Short mmCIF file of C-alpha atoms in Angstrom, two decimals:
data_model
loop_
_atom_site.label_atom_id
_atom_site.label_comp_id
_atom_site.label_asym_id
_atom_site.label_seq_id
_atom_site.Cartn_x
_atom_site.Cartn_y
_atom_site.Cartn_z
CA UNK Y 179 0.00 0.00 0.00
CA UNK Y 180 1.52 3.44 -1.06
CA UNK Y 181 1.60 6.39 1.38
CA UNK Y 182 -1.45 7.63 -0.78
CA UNK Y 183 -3.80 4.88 0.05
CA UNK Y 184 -3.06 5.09 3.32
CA UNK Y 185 -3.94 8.70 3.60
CA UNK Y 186 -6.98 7.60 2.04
CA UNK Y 187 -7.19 4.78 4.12
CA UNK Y 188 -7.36 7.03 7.20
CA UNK Y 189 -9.31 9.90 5.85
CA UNK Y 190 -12.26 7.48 6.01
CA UNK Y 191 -12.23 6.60 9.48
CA UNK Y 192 -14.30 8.83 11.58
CA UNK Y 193 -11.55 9.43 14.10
CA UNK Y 194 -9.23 11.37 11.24
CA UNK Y 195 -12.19 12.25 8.77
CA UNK Y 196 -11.86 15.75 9.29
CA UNK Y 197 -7.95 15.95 9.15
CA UNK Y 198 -6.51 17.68 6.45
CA UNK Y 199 -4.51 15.85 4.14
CA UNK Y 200 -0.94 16.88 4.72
CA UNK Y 201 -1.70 16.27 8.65
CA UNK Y 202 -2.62 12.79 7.53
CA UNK Y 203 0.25 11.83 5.09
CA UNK Y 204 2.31 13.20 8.07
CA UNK Y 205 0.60 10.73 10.44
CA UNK Y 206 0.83 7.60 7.91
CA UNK Y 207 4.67 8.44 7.30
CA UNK Y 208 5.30 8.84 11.01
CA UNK Y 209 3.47 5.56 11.93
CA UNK Y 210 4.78 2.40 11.57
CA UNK Y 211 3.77 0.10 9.38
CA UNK Y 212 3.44 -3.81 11.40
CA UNK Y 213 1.95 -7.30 10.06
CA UNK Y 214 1.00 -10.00 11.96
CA UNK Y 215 -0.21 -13.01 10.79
CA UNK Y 216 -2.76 -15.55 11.51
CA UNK Y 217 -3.46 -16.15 15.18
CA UNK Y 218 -0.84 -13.91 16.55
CA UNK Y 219 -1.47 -11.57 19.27
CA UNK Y 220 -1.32 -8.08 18.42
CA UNK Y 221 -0.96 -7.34 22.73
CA UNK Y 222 -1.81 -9.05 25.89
CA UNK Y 223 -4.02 -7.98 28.35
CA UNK Y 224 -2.12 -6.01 31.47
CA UNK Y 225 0.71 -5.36 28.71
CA UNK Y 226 1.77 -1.80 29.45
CA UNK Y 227 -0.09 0.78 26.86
CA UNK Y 228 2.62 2.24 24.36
CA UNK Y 229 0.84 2.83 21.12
CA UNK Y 230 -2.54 2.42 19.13
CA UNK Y 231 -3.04 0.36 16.17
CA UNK Y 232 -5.02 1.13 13.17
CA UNK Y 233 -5.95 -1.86 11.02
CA UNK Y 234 -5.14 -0.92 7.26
CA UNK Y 235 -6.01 -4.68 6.37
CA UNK Y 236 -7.34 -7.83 8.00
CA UNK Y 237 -9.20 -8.85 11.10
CA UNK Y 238 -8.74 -9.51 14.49
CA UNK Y 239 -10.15 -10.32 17.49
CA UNK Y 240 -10.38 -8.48 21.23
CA UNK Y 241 -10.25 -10.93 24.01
CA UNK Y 242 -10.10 -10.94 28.12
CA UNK Y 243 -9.30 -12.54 30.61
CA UNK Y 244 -12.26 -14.38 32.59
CA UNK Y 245 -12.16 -16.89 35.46
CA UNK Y 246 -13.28 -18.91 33.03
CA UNK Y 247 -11.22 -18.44 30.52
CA UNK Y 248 -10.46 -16.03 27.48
CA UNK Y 249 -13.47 -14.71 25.74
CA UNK Y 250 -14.15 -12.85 22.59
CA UNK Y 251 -16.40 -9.41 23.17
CA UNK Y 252 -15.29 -8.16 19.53
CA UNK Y 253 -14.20 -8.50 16.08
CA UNK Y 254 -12.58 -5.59 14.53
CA UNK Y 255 -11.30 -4.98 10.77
CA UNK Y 256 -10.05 -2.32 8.48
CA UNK Y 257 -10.53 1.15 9.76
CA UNK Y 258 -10.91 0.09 13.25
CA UNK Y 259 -8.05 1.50 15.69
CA UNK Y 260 -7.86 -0.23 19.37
CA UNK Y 261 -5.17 -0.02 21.86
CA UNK Y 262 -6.15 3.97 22.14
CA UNK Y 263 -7.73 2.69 25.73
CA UNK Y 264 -4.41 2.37 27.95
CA UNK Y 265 -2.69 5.48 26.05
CA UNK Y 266 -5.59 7.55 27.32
CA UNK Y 267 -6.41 6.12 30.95
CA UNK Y 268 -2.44 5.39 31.17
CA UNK Y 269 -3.25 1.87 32.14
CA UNK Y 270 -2.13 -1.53 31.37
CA UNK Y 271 -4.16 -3.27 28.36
CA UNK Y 272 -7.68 -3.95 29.01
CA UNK Y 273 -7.94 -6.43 26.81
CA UNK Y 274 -5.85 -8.47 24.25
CA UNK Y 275 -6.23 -8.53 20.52
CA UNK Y 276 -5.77 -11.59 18.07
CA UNK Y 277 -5.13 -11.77 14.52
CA UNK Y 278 -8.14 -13.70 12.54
CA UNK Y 279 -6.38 -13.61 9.43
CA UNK Y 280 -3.14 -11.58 8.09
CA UNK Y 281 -3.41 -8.27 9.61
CA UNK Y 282 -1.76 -4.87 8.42
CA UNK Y 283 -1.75 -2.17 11.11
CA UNK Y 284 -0.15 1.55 11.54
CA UNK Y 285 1.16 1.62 15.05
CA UNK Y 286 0.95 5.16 16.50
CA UNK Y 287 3.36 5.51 19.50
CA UNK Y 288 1.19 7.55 22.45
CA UNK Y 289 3.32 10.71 21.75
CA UNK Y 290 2.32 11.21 18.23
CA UNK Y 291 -1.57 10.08 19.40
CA UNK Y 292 -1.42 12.65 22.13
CA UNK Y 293 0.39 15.44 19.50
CA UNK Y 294 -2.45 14.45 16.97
CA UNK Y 295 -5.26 15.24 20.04
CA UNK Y 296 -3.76 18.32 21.06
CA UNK Y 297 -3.32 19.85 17.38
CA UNK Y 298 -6.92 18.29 16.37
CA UNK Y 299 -9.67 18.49 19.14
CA UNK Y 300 -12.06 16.93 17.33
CA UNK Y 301 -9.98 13.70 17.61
CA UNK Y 302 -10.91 13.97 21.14
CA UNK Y 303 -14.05 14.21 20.38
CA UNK Y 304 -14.28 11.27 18.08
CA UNK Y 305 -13.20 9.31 20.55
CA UNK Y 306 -15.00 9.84 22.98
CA UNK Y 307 -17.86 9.02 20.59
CA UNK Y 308 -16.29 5.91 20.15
CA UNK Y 309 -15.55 4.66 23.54
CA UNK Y 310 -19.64 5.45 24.21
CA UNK Y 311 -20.36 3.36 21.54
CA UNK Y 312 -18.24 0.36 22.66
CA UNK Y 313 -19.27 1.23 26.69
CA UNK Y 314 -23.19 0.99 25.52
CA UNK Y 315 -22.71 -2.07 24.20
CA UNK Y 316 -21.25 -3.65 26.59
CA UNK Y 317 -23.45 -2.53 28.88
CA UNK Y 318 -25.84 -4.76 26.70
CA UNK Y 319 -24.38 -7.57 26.41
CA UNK Y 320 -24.21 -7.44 29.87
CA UNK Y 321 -28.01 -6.95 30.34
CA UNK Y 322 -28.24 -9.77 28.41
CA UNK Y 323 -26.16 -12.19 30.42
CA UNK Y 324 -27.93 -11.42 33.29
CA UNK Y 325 -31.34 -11.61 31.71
CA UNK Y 326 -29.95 -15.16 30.74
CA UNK Y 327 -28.38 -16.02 34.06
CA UNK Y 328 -31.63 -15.01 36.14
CA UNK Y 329 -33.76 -16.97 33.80
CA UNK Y 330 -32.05 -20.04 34.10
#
């Protein structure tokens, strides 16, 4: 993929979508560009938060830890960026992620994500969008294990 398509790439996730163009060949050029392939782990769970991933290509899987076991509570694929969770809250990794299939990702290290926030507030704002999203529905699936639990 040139530097092109991944400026095009990113302009069409909602997070960047309002970035100009330069700002966003600037961001693909100073991200790095990472594969990994078929079932391995993009990070672990209580891994300390250094950057967030982008997936140009592929999909993977978001897992945690349960006491019983490793479950799935998403899928992700092209567009999606994850990992932004313990760069923001400064935490370890809430989660891991999986690759499904051959995945192609632009790692942003947390001082270029945090630059990118400062210079473009409506990142921040995207964002938070996002993380809303994701919190309401986990709040459903978790009315919906209980709902299953209490009827059993």
């Amino acid at each position: 993929m040139s530097l092109q398509e991944e400026v095009e790439l990113l302009r069409n996730i909602p997070l960047f979508r309002k970035i100009e163009p330069s700002k966003l060949k600037l961001l693909a050029f100073t991200s790095e560009r990472l594969t990994f392939q078929d079932g391995h782990r993009l990070f672990a769970q209580g891994d300390a938060g250094d950057a967030a991933y982008i997936i140009i290509d592929g999909t993977a899987e978001v897992k945690i830890d349960t006491d019983g076991g490793e479950i799935t509570v998403a899928s992700l694929g092209k567009g999606d960026v994850v990992g932004e969770i313990a760069i923001l809250c400064d935490v370890p990794r809430t989660a891991s992620v999986d690759a499904q299939t051959k995945v192609v990702t632009l790692k942003i290290t947390k001082e270029l994500f945090f630059r990118l926030i400062s210079e473009f507030p409506q990142i921040s704002i995207e964002i938070m969008r996002e993380l809303a999203a994701r919190l309401e529905r986990t709040n459903t699936q978790l009315r919906e294990a209980l709902s299953r639990s209490s009827n059993s």
